[in-house]
N, CA, C and O atoms as CSV, one atom per row, in Angstrom:
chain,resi,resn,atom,element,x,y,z
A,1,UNK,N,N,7.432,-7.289,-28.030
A,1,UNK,CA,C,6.917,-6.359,-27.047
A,1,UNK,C,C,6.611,-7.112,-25.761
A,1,UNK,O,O,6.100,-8.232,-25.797
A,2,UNK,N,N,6.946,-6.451,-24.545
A,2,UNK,CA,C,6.782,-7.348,-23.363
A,2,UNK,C,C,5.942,-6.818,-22.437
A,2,UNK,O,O,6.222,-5.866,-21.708
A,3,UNK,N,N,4.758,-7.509,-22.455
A,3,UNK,CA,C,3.542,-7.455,-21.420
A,3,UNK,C,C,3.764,-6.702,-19.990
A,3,UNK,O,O,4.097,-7.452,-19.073
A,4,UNK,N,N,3.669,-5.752,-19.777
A,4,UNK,CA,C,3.713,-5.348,-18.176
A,4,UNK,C,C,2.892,-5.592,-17.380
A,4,UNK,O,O,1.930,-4.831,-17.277
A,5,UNK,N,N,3.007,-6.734,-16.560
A,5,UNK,CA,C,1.814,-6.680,-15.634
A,5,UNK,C,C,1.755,-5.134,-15.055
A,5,UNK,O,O,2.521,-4.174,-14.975
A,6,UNK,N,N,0.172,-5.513,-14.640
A,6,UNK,CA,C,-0.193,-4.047,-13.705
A,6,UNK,C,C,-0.491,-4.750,-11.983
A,6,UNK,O,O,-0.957,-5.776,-11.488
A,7,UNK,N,N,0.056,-3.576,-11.580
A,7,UNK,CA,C,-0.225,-3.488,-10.255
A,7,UNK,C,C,-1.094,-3.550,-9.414
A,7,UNK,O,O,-1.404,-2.449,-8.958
A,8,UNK,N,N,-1.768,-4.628,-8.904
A,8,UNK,CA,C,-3.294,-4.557,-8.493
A,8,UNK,C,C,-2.750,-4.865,-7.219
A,8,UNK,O,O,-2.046,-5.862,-7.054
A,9,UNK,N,N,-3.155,-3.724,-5.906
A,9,UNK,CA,C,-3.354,-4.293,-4.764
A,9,UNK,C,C,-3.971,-5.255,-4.127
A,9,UNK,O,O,-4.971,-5.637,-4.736
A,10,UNK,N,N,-3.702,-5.976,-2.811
A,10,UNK,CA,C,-4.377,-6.881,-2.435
A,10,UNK,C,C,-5.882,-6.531,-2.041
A,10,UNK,O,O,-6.790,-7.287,-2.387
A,11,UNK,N,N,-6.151,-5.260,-1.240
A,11,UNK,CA,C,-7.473,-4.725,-0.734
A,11,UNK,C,C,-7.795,-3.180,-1.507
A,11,UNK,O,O,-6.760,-2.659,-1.921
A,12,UNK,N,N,-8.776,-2.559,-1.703
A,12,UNK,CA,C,-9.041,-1.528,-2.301
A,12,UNK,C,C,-10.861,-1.235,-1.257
A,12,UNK,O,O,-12.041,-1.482,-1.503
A,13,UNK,N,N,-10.302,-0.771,-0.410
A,13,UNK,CA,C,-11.893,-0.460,0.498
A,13,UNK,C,C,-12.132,1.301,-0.464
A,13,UNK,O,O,-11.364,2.228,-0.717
A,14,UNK,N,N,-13.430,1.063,-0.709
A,14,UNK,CA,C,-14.184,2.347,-1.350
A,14,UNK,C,C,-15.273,2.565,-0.492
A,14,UNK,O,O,-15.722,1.782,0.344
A,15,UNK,N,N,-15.720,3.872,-0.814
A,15,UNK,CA,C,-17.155,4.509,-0.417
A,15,UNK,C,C,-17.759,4.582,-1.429
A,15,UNK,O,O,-17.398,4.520,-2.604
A,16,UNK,N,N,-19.185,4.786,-0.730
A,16,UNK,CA,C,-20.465,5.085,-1.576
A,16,UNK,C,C,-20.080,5.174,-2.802
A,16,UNK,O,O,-20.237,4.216,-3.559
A,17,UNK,N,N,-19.468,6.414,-3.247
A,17,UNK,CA,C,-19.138,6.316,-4.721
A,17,UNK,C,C,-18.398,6.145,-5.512
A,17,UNK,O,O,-18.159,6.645,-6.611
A,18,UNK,N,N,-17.823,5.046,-4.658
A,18,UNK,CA,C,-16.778,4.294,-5.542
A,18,UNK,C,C,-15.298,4.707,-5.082
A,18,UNK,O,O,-14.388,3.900,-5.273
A,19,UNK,N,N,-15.021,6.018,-4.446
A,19,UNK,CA,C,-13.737,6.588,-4.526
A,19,UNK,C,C,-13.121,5.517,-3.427
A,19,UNK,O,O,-13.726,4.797,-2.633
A,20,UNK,N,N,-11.475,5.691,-3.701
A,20,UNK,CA,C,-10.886,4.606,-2.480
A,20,UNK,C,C,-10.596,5.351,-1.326
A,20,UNK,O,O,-9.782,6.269,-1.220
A,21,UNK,N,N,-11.273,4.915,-0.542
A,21,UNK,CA,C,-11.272,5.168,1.184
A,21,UNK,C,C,-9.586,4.555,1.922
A,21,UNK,O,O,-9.045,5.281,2.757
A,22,UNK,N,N,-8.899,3.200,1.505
A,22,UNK,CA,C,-7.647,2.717,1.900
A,22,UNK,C,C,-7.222,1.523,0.664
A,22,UNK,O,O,-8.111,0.928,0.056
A,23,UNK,N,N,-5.927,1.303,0.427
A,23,UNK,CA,C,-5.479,0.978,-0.376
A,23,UNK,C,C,-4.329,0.088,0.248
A,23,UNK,O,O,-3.218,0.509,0.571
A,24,UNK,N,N,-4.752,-1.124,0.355
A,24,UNK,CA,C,-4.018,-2.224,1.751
A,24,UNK,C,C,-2.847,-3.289,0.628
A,24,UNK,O,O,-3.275,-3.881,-0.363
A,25,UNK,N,N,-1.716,-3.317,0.970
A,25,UNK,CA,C,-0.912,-4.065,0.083
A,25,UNK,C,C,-0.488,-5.343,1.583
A,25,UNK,O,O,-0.040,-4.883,2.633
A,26,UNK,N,N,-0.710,-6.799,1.425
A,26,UNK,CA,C,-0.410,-7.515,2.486
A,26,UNK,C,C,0.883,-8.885,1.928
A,26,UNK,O,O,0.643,-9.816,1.160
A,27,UNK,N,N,1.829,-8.664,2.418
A,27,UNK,CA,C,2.658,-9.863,2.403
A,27,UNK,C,C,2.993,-10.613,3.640
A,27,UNK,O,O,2.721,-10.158,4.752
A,28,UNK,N,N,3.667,-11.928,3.433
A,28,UNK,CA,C,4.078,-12.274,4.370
A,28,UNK,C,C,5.381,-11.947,5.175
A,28,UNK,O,O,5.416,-11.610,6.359
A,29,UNK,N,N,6.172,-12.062,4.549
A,29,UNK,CA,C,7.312,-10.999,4.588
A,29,UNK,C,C,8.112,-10.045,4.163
A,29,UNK,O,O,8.921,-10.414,3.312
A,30,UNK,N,N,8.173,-8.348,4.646
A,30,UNK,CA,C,9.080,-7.709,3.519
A,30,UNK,C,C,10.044,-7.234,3.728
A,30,UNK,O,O,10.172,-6.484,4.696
A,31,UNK,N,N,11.156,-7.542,2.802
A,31,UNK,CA,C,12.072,-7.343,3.331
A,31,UNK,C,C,12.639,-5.898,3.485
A,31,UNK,O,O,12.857,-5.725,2.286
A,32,UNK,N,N,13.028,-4.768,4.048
A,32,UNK,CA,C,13.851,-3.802,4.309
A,32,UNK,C,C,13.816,-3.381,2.606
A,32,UNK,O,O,12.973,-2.649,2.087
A,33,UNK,N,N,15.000,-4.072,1.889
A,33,UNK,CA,C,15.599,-3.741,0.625
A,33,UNK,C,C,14.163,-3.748,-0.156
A,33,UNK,O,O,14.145,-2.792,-0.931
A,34,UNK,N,N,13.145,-4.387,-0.202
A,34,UNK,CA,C,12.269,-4.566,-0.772
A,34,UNK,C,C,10.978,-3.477,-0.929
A,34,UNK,O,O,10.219,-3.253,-1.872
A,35,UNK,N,N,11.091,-2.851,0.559
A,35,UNK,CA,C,10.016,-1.638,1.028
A,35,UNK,C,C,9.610,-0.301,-0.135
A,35,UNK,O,O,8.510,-0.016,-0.610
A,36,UNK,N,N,11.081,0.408,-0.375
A,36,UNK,CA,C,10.896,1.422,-1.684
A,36,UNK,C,C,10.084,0.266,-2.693
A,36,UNK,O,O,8.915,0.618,-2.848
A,37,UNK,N,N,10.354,-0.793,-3.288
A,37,UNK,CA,C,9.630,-1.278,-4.445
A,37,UNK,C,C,8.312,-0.829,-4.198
A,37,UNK,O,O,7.792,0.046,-4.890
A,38,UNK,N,N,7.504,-1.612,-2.852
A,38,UNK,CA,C,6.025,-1.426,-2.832
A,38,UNK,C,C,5.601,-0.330,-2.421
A,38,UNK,O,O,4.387,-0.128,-2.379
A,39,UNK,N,N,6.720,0.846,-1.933
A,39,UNK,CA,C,5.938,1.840,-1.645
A,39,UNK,C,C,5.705,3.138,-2.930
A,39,UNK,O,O,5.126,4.224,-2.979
A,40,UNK,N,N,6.661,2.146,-4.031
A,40,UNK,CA,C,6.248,3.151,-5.170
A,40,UNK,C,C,5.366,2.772,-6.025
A,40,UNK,O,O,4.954,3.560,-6.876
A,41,UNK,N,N,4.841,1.249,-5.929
A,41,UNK,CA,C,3.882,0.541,-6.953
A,41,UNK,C,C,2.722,1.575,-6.121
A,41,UNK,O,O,2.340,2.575,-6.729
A,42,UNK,N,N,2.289,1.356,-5.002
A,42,UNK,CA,C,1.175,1.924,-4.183
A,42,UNK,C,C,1.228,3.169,-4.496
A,42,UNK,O,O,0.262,3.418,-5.217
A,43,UNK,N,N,1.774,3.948,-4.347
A,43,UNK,CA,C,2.358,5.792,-4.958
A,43,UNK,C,C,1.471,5.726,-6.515
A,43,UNK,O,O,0.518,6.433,-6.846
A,44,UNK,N,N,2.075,4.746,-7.222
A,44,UNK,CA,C,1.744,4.983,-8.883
A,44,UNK,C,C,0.369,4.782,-8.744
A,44,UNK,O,O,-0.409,5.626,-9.189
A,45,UNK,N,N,-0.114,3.571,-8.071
A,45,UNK,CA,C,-1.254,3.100,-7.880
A,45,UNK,C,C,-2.589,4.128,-7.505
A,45,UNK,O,O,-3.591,4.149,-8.219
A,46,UNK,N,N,-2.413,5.115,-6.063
A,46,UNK,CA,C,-3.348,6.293,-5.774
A,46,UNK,C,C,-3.446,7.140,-6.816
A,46,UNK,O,O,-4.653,7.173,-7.056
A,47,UNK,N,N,-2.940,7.780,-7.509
A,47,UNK,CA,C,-1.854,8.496,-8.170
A,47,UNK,C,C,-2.559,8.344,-9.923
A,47,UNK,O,O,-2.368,9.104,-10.872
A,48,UNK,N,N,-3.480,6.954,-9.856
A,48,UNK,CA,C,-3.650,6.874,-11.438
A,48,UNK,C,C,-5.680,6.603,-10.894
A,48,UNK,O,O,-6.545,6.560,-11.769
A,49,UNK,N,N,-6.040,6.457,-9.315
A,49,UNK,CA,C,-7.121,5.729,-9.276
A,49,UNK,C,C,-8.160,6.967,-8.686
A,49,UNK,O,O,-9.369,7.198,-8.715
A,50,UNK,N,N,-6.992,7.579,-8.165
A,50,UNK,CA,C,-8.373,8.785,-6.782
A,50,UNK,C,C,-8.368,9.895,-7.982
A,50,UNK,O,O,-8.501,11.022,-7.506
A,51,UNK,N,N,-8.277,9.891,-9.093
A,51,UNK,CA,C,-8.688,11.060,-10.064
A,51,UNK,C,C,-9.004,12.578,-9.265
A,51,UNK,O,O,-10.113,13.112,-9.238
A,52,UNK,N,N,-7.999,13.017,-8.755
A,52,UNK,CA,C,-7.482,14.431,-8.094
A,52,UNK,C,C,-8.348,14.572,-6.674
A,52,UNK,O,O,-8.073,15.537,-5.961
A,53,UNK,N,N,-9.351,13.672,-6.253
A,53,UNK,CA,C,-9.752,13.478,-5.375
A,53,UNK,C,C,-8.618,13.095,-4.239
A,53,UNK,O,O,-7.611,12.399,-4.373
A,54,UNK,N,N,-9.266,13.983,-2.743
A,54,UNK,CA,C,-8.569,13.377,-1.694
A,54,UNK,C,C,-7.939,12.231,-1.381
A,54,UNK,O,O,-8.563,11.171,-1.434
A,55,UNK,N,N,-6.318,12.280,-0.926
A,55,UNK,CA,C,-5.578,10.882,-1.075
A,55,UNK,C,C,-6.001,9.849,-0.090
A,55,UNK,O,O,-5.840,9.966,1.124
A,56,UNK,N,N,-6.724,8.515,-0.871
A,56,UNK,CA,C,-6.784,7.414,0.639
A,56,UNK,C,C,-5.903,7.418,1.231
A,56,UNK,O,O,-4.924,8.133,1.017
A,57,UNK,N,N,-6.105,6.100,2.710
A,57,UNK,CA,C,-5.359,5.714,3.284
A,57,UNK,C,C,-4.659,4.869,2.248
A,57,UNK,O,O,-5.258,4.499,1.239
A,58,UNK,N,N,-3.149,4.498,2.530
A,58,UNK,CA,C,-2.616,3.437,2.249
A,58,UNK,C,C,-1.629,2.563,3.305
A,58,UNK,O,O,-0.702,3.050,3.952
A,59,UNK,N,N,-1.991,1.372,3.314
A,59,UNK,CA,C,-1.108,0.749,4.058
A,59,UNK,C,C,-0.562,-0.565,3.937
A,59,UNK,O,O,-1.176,-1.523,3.469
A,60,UNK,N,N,0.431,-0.583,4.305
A,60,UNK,CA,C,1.356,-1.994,4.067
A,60,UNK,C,C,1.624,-3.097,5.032
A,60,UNK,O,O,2.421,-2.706,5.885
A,61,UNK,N,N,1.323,-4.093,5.176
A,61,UNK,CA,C,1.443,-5.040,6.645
A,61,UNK,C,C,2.087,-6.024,5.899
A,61,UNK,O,O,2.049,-6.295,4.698
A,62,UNK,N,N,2.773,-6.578,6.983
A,62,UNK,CA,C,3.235,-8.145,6.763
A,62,UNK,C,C,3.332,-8.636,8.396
A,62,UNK,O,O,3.059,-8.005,9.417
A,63,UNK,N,N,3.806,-9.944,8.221
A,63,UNK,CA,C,4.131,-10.505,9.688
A,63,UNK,C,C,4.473,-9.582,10.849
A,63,UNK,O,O,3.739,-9.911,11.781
A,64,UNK,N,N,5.164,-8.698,11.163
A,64,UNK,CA,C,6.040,-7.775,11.549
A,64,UNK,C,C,5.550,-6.869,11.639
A,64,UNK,O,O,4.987,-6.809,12.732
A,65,UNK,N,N,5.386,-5.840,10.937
A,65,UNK,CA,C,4.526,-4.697,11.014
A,65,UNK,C,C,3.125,-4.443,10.090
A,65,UNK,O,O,2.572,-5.229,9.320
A,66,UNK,N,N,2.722,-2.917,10.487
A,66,UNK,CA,C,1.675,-2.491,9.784
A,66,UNK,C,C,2.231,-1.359,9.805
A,66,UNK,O,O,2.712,-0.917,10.849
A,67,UNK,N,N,2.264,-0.669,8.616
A,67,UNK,CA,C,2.369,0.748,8.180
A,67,UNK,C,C,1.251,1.550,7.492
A,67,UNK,O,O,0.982,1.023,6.412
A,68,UNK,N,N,0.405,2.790,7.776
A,68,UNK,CA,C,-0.189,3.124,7.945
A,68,UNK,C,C,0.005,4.780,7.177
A,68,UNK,O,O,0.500,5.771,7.715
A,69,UNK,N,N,-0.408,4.700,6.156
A,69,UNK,CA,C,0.052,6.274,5.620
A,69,UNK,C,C,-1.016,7.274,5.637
A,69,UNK,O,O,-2.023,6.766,6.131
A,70,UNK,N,N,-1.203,8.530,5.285
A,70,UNK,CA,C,-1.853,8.785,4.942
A,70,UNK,C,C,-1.550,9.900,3.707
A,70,UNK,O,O,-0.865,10.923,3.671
A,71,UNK,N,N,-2.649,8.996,2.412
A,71,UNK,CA,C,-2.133,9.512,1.415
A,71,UNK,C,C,-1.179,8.101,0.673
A,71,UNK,O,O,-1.061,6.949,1.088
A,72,UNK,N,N,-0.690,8.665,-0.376
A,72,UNK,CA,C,0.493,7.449,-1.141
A,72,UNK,C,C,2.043,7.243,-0.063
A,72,UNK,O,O,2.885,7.913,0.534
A,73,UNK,N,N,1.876,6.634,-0.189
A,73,UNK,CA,C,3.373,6.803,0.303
A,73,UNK,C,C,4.545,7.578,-0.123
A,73,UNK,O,O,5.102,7.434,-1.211
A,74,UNK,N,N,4.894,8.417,0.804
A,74,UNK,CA,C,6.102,9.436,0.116
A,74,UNK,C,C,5.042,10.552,0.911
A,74,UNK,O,O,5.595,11.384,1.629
A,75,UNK,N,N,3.809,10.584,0.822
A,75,UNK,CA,C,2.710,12.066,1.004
A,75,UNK,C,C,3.329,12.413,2.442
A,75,UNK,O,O,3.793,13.504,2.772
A,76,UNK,N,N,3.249,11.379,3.144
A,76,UNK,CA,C,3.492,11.056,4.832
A,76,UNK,C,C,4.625,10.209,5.025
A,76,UNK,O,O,5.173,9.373,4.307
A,77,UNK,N,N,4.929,10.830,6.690
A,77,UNK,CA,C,5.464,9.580,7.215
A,77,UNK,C,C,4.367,8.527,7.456
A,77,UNK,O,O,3.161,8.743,7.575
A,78,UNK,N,N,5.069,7.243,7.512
A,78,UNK,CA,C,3.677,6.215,7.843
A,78,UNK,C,C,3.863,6.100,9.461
A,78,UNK,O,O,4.944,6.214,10.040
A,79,UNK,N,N,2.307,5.795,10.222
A,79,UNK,CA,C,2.598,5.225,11.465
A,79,UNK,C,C,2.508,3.749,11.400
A,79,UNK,O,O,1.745,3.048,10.736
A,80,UNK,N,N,3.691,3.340,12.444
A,80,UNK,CA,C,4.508,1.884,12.053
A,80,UNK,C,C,4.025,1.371,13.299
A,80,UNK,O,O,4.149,2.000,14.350
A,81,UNK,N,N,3.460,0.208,13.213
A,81,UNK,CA,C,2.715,-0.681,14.587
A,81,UNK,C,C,3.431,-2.185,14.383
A,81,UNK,O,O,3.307,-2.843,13.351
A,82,UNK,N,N,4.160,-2.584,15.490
A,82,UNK,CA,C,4.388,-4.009,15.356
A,82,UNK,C,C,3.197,-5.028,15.614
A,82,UNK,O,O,2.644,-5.019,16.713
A,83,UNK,N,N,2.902,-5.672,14.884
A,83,UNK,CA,C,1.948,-6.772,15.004
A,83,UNK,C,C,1.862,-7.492,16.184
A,83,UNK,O,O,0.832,-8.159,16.269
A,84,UNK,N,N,2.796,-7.579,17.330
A,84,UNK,CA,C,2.622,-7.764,18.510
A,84,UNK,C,C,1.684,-7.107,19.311
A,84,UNK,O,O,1.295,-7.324,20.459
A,85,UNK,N,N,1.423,-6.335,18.553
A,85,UNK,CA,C,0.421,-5.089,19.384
A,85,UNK,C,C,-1.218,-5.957,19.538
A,85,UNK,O,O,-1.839,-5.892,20.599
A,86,UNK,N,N,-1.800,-6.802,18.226
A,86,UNK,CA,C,-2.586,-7.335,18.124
A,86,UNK,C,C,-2.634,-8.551,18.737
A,86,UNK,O,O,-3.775,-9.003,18.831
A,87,UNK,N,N,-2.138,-8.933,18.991
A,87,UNK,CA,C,-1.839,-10.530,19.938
A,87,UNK,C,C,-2.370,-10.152,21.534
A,87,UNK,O,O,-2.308,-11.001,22.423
């Protein structure tokens, strides 16, 4: 039988009672081909944690951009900010 890791995001910001407020996945680089992977771990991820409660934010950054959903990904389009913006 083969162990599945689980999916633990990098950040999980909550409120008062615990529910998740944003759900932050951070790499250094991602690639294009790579994007559907993490935007469905994050999907499964809201999906098993906000127990029918309102969907957090979720968002994805690396070098390059920040994507910005609201809800799992797939709920929304995300708004996409190049990291140049912060410099």
């Amino acid at each position: 039988m083969t162990d599945k890791k689980e999916f633990r995001p990098d950040f999980v910001l909550e409120d008062s009672s615990g529910a998740p407020v944003a759900i932050i996945e951070v790499k250094y680089k991602i690639r294009d081909a790579d994007r559907a992977y993490f935007y469905s771990q994050l999907e499964q991820y809201v999906r098993n944690s906000n127990h029918g409660r309102l969907g957090p934010f979720t968002i994805v950054a690396d070098r390059d951009t920040i994507e910005i959903f609201g809800g799992a990904p797939g709920d929304s389009e995300p708004v996409r900010l190049e990291t140049s913006l912060l410099s």
